[in-house]
PDB file of C-alpha atoms in Angstrom:
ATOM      1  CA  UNK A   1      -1.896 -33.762  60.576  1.00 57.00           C
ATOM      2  CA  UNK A   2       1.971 -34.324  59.313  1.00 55.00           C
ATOM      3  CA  UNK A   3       0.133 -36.793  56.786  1.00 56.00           C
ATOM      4  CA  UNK A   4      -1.706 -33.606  55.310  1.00 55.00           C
ATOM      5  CA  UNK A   5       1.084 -31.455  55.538  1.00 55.00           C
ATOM      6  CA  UNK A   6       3.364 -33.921  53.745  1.00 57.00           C
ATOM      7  CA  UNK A   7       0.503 -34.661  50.954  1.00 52.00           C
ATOM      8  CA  UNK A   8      -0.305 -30.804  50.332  1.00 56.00           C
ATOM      9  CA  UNK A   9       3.748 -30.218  49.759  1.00 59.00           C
ATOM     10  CA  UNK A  10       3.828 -33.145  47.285  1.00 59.00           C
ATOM     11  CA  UNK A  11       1.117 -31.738  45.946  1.00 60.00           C
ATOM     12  CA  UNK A  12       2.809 -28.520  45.590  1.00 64.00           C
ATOM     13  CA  UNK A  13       5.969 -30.021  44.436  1.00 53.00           C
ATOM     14  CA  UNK A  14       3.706 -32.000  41.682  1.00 59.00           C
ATOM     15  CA  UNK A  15       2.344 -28.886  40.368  1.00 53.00           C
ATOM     16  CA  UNK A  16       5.491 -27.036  39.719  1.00 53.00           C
ATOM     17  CA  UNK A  17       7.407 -29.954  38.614  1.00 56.00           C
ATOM     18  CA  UNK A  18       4.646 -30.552  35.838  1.00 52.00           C
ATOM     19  CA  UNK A  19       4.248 -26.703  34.859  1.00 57.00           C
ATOM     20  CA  UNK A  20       7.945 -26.699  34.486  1.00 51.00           C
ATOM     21  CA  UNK A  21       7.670 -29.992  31.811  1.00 51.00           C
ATOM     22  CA  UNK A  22       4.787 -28.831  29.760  1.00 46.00           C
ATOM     23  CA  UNK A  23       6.819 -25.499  29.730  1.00 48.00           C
ATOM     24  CA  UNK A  24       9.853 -26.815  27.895  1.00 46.00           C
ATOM     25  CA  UNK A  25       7.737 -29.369  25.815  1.00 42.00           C
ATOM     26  CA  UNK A  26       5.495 -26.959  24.346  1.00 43.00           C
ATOM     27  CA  UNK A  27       8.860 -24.866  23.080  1.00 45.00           C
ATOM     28  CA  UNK A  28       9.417 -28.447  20.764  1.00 41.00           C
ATOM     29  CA  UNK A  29       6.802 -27.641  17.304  1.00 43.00           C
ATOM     30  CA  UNK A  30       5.152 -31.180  17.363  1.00 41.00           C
ATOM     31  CA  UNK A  31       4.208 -31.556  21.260  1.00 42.00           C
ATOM     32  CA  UNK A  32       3.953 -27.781  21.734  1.00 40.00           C
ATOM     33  CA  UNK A  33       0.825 -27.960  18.856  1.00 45.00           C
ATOM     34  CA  UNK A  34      -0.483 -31.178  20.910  1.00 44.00           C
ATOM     35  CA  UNK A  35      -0.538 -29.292  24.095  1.00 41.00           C
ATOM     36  CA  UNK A  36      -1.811 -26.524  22.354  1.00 49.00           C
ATOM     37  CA  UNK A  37      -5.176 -28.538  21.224  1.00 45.00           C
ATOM     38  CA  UNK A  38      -5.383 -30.105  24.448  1.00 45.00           C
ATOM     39  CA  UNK A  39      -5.853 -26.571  25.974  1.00 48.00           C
ATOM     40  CA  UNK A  40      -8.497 -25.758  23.722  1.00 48.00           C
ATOM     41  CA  UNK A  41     -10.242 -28.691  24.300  1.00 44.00           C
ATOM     42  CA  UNK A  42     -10.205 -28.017  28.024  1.00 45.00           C
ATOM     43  CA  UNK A  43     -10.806 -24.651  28.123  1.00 47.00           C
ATOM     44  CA  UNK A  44     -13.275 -24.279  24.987  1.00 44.00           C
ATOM     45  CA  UNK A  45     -14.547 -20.733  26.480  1.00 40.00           C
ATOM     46  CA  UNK A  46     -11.255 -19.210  25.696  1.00 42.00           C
ATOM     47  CA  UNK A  47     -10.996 -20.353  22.085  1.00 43.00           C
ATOM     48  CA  UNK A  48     -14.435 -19.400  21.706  1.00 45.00           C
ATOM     49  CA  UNK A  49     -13.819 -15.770  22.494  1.00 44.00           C
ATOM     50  CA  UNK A  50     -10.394 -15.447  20.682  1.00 48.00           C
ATOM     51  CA  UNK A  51     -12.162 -16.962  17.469  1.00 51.00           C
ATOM     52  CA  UNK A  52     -15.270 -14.176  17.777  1.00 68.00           C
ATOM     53  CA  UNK A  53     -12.646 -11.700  18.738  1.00 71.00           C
ATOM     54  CA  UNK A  54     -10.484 -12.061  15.207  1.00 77.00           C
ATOM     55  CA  UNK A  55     -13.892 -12.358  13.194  1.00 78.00           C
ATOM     56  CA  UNK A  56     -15.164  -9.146  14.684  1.00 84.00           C
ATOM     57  CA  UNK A  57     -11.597  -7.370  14.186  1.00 83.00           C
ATOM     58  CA  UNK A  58     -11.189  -9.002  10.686  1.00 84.00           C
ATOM     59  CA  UNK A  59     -14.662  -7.635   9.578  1.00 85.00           C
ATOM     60  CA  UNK A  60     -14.092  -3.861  10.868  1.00 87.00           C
ATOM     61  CA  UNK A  61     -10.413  -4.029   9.158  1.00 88.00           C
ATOM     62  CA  UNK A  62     -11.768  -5.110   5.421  1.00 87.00           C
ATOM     63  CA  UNK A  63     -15.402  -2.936   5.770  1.00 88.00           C
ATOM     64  CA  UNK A  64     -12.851   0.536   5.317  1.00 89.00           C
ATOM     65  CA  UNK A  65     -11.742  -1.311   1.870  1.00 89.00           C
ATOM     66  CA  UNK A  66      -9.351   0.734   0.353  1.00 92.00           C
ATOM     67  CA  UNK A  67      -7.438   3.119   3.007  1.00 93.00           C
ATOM     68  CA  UNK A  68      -6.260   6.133   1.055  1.00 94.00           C
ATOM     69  CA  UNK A  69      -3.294   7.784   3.109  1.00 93.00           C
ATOM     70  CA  UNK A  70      -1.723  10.173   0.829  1.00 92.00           C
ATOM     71  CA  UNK A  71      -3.180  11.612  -2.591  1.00 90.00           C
ATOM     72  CA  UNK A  72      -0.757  14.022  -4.680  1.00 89.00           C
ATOM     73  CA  UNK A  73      -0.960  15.776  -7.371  1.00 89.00           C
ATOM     74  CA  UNK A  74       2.440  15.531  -9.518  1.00 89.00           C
ATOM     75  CA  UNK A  75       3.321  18.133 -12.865  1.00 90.00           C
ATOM     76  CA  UNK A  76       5.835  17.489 -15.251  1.00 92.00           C
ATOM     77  CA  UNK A  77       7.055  18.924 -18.350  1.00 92.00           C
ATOM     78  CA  UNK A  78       7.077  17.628 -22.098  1.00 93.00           C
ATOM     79  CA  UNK A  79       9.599  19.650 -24.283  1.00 93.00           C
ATOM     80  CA  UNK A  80       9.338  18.974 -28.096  1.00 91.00           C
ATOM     81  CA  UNK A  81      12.832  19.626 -28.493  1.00 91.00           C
ATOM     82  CA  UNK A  82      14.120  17.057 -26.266  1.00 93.00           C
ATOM     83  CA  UNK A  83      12.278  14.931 -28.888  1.00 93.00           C
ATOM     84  CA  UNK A  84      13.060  16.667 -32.407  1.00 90.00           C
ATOM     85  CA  UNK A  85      14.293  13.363 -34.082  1.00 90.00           C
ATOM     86  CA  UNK A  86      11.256  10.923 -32.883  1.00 92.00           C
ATOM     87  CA  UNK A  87       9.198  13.934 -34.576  1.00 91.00           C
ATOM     88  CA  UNK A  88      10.201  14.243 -37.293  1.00 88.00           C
ATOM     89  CA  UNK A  89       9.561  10.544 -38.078  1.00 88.00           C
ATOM     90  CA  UNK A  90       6.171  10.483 -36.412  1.00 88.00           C
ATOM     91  CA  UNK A  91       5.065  13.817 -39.094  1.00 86.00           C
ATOM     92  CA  UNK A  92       7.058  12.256 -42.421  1.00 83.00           C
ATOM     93  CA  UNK A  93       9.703  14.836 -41.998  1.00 82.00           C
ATOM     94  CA  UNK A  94       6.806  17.507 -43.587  1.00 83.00           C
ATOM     95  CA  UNK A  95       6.602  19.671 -40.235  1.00 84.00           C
ATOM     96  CA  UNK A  96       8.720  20.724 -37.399  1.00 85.00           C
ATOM     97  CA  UNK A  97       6.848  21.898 -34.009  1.00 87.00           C
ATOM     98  CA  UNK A  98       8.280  23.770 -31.216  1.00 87.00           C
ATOM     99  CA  UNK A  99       6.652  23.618 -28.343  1.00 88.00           C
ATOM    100  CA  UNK A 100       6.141  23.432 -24.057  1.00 90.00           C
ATOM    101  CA  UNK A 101       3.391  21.562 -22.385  1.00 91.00           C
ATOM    102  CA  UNK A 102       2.862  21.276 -18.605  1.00 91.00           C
ATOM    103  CA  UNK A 103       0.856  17.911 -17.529  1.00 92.00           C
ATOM    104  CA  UNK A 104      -0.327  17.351 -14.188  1.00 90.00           C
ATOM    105  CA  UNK A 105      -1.219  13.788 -12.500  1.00 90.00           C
ATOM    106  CA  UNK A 106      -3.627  12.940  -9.188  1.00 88.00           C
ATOM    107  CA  UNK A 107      -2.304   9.622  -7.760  1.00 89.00           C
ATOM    108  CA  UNK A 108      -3.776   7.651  -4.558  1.00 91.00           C
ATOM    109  CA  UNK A 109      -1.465   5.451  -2.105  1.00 94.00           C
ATOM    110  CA  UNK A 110      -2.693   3.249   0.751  1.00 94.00           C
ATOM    111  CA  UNK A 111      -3.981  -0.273   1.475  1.00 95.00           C
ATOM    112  CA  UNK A 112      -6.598  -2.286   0.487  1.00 94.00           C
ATOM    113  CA  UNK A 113      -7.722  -3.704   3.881  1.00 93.00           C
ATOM    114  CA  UNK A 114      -9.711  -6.548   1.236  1.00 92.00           C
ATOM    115  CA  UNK A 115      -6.391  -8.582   1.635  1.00 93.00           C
ATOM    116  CA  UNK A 116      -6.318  -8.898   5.019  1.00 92.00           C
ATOM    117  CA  UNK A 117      -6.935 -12.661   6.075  1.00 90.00           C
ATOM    118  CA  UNK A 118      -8.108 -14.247   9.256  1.00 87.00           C
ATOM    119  CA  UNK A 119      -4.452 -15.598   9.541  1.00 91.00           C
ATOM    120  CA  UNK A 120      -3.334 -11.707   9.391  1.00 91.00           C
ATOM    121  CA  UNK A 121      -5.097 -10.987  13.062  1.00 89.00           C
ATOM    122  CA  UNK A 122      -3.590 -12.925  16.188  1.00 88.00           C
ATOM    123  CA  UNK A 123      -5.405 -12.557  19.484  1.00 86.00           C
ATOM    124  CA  UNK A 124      -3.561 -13.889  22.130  1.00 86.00           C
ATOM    125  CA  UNK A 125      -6.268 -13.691  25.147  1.00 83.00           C
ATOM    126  CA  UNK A 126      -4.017 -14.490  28.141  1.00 84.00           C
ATOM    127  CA  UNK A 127      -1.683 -11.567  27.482  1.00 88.00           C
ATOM    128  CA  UNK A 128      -4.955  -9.021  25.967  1.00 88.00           C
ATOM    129  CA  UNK A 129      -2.508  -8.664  23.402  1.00 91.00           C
ATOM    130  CA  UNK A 130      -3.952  -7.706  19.306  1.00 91.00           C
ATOM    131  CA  UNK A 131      -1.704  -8.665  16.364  1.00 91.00           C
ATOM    132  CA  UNK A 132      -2.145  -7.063  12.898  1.00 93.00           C
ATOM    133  CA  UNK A 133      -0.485  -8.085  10.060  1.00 95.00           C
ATOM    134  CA  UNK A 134      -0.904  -5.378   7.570  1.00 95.00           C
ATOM    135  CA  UNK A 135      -0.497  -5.775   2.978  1.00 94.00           C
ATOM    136  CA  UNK A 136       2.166  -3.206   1.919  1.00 93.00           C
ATOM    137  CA  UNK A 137       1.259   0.068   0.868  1.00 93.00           C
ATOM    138  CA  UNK A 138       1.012   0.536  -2.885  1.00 92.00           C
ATOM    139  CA  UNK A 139      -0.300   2.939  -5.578  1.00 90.00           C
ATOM    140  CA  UNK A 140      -4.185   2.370  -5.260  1.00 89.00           C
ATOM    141  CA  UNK A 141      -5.325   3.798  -8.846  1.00 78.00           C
ATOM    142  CA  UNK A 142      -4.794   1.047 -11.464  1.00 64.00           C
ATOM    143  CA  UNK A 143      -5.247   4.078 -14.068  1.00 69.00           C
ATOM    144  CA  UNK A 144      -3.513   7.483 -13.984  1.00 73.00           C
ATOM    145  CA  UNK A 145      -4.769  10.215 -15.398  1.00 79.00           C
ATOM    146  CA  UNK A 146      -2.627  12.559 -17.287  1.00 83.00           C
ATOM    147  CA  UNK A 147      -3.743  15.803 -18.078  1.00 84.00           C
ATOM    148  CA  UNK A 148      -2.638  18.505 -19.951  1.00 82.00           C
ATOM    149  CA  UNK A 149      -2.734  21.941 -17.905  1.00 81.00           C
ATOM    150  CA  UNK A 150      -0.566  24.435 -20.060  1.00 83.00           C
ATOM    151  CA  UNK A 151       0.547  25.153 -23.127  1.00 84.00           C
ATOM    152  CA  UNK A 152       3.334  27.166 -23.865  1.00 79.00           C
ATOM    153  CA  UNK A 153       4.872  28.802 -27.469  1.00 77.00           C
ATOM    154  CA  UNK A 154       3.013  26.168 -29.593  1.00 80.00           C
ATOM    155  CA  UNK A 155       4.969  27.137 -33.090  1.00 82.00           C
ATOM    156  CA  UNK A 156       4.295  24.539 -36.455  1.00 82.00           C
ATOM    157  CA  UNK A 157       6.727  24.972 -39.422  1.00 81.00           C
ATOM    158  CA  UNK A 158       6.163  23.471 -42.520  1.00 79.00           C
ATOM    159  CA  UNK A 159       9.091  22.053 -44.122  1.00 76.00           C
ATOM    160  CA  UNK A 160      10.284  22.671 -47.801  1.00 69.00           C
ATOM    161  CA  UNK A 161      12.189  19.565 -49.721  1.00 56.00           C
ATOM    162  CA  UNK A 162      12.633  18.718 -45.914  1.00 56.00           C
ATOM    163  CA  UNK A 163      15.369  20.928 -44.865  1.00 58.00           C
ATOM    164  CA  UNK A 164      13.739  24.582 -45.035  1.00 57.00           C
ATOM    165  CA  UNK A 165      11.926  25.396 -42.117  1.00 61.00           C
ATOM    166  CA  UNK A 166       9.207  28.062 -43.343  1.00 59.00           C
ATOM    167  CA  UNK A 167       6.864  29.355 -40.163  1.00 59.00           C
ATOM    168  CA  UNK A 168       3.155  28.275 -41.238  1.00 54.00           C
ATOM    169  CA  UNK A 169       0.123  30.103 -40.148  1.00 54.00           C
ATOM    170  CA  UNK A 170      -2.129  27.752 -37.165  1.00 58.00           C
ATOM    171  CA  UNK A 171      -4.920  27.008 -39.697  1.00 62.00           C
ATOM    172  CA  UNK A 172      -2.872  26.052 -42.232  1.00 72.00           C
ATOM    173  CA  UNK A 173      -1.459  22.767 -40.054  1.00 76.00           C
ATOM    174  CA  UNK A 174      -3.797  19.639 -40.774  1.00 81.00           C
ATOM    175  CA  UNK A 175      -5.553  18.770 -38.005  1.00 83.00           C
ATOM    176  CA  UNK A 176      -4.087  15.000 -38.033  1.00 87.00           C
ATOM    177  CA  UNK A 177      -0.238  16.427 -37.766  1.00 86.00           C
ATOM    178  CA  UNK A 178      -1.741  18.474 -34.630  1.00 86.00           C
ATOM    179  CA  UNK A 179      -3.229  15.543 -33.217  1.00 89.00           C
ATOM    180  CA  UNK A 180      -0.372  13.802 -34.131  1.00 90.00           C
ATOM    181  CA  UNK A 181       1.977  15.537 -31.521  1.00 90.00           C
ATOM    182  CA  UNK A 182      -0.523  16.095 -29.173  1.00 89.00           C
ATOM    183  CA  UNK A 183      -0.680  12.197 -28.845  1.00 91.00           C
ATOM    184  CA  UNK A 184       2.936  11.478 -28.173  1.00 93.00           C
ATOM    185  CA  UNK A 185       3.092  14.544 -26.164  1.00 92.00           C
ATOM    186  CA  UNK A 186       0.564  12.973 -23.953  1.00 91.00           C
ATOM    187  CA  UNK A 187       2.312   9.925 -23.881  1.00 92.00           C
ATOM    188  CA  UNK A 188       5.838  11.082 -22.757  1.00 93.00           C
ATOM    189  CA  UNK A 189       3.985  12.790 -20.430  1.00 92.00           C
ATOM    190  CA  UNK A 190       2.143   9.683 -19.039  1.00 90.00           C
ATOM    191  CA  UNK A 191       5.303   7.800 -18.686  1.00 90.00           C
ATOM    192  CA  UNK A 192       7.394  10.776 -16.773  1.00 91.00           C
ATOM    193  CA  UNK A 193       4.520  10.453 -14.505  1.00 90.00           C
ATOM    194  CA  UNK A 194       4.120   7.341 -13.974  1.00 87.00           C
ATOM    195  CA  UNK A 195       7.760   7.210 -13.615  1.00 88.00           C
ATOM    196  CA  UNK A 196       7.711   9.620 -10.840  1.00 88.00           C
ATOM    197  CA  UNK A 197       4.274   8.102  -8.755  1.00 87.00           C
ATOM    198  CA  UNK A 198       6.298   4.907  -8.730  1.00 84.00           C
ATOM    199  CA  UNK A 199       9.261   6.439  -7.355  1.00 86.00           C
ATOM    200  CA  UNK A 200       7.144   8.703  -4.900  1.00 87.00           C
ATOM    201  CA  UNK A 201       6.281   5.527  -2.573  1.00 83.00           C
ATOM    202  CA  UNK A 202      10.234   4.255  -3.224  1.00 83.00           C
ATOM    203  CA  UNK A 203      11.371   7.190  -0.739  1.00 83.00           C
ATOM    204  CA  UNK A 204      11.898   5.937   2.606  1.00 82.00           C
ATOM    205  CA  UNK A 205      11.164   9.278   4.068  1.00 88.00           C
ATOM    206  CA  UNK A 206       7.506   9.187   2.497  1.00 89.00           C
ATOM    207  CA  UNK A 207       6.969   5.659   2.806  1.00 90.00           C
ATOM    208  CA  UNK A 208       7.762   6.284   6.514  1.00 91.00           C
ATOM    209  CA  UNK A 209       5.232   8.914   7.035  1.00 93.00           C
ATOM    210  CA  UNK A 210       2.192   6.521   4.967  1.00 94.00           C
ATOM    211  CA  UNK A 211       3.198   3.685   7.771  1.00 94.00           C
ATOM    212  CA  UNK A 212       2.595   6.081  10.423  1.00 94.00           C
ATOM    213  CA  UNK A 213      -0.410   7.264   9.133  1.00 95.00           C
ATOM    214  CA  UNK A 214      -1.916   3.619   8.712  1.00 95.00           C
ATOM    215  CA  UNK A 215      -0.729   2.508  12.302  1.00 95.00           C
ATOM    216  CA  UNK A 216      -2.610   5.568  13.753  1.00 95.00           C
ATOM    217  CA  UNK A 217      -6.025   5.123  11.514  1.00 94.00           C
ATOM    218  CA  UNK A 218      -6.026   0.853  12.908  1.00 93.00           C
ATOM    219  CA  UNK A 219      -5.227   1.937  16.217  1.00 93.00           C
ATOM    220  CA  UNK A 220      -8.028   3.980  16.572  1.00 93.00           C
ATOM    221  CA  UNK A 221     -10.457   1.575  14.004  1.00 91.00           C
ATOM    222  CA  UNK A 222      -9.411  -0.840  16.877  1.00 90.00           C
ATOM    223  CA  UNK A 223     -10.013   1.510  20.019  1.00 91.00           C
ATOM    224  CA  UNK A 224     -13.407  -0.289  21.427  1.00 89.00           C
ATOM    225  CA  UNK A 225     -10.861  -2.798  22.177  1.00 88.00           C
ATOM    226  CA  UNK A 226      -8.164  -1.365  23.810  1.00 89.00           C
ATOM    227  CA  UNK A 227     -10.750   0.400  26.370  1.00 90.00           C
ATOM    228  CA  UNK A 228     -11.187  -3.303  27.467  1.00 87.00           C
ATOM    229  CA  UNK A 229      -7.495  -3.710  28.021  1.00 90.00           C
ATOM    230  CA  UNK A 230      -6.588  -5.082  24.733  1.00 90.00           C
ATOM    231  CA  UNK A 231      -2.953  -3.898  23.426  1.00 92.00           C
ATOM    232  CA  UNK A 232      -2.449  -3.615  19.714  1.00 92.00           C
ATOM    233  CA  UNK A 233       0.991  -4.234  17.715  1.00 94.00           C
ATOM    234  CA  UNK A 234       0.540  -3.732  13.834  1.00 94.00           C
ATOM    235  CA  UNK A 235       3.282  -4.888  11.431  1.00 93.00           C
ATOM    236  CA  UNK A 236       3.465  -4.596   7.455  1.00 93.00           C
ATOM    237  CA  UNK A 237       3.892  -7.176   5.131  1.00 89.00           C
ATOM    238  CA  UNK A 238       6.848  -6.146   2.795  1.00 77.00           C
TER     239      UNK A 238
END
């Protein structure tokens, strides 16, 4: 009987004294990765489930595509006599224009959920623990479209040996010099814009409130899980 006793508390003293070495060796990278493959060899069921597990999460992330958080619709405005001298080299120095026109802009942020990788979702099964690693948020329309919503005290003037403004009646103004300013009215307006959609997602404040917005929407994406006991942690890539 004191021979069993004294072979189950070797036993016991075995057991921890081994735990406690592949504890600290699988802290060191190389050994840690060997012990690592070791356990998946031995326990193949686990791996199994952790590998179906980030395939199943990895196809319900990228089937939303493109996440659209926040769409806003921006308006600026393009004041011909902020731009008198440009003008008057763009119409030969024949005509003078005077004029206010409000442009307006739709632009779409979010992620496209088509760049997240299998590396990008962690399951670690012993803790039922779900890691996300999320792109960055960015402006999801390639092409914005400026539009011009108002027009305000439109006034052409012909000029007279270049110097002598004389006010010229609408018809009168060639079609070309109209489309002339209408085109690099559109164009200022297209860069304020773009100017200020790229600035929009630079505020921390908004930038913020589109993280929170994309935590919530994978959280519940990923709620089938966490009603089996899974938690979920999502981070961004910056």
């Amino acid at each position: 009987m004191k021979v069993l006793w004294k072979f189950l508390l070797l036993l016991i003293v075995l057991v921890v004294l081994f735990t406690a070495i592949f504890y600290y060796l699988g802290k060191v990278p190389v050994i840690g990765n060997v012990i690592s493959l070791l356990s998946k060899l031995l326990n193949p069921f686990k791996h199994r489930v952790e590998v179906n597990i980030i395939g199943s999460v990895l196809y319900d992330i990228q089937q939303i595509g493109f996440l659209r958080l926040v769409t806003v619709l921006m308006e600026d405005v393009v004041k011909t006599s902020d731009y008198e001298y440009e003008l008057d080299s763009i119409l030969d120095g024949k005509y003078t224009v005077d004029g206010i026109y409000i442009y307006r802009a739709k632009a779409s942020y979010g992620i496209d959920l088509f760049k997240v990788e299998q590396n990008d979702v962690i399951i670690d099964e012993s803790q039922k623990k779900i890691t996300i690693h999320l792109p960055p948020i960015e402006l999801l329309d390639s092409n914005i479209n400026v539009e011009r919503s108002e027009t305000f005290n439109e006034n052409f003037k012909s000029k007279i040996l270049g110097t002598f403004e004389v006010g010229a009646i609408d018809k009168w103004v060639p079609l070309d010099i109209k489309e002339k300013v209408k085109s690099f009215c559109d164009e200022k307006a297209r860069e304020k814009l773009t100017e200020n959609i790229k600035y929009y997602i630079m505020s921390e404040d908004k930038y913020s409130e589109m993280k929170t917005l994309a935590e919530r929407y994978i959280r519940n994406l990923l709620s089938p899980y966490t009603e089996k006991g899974y938690t979920v942690e999502i981070s961004f890539k910056e």
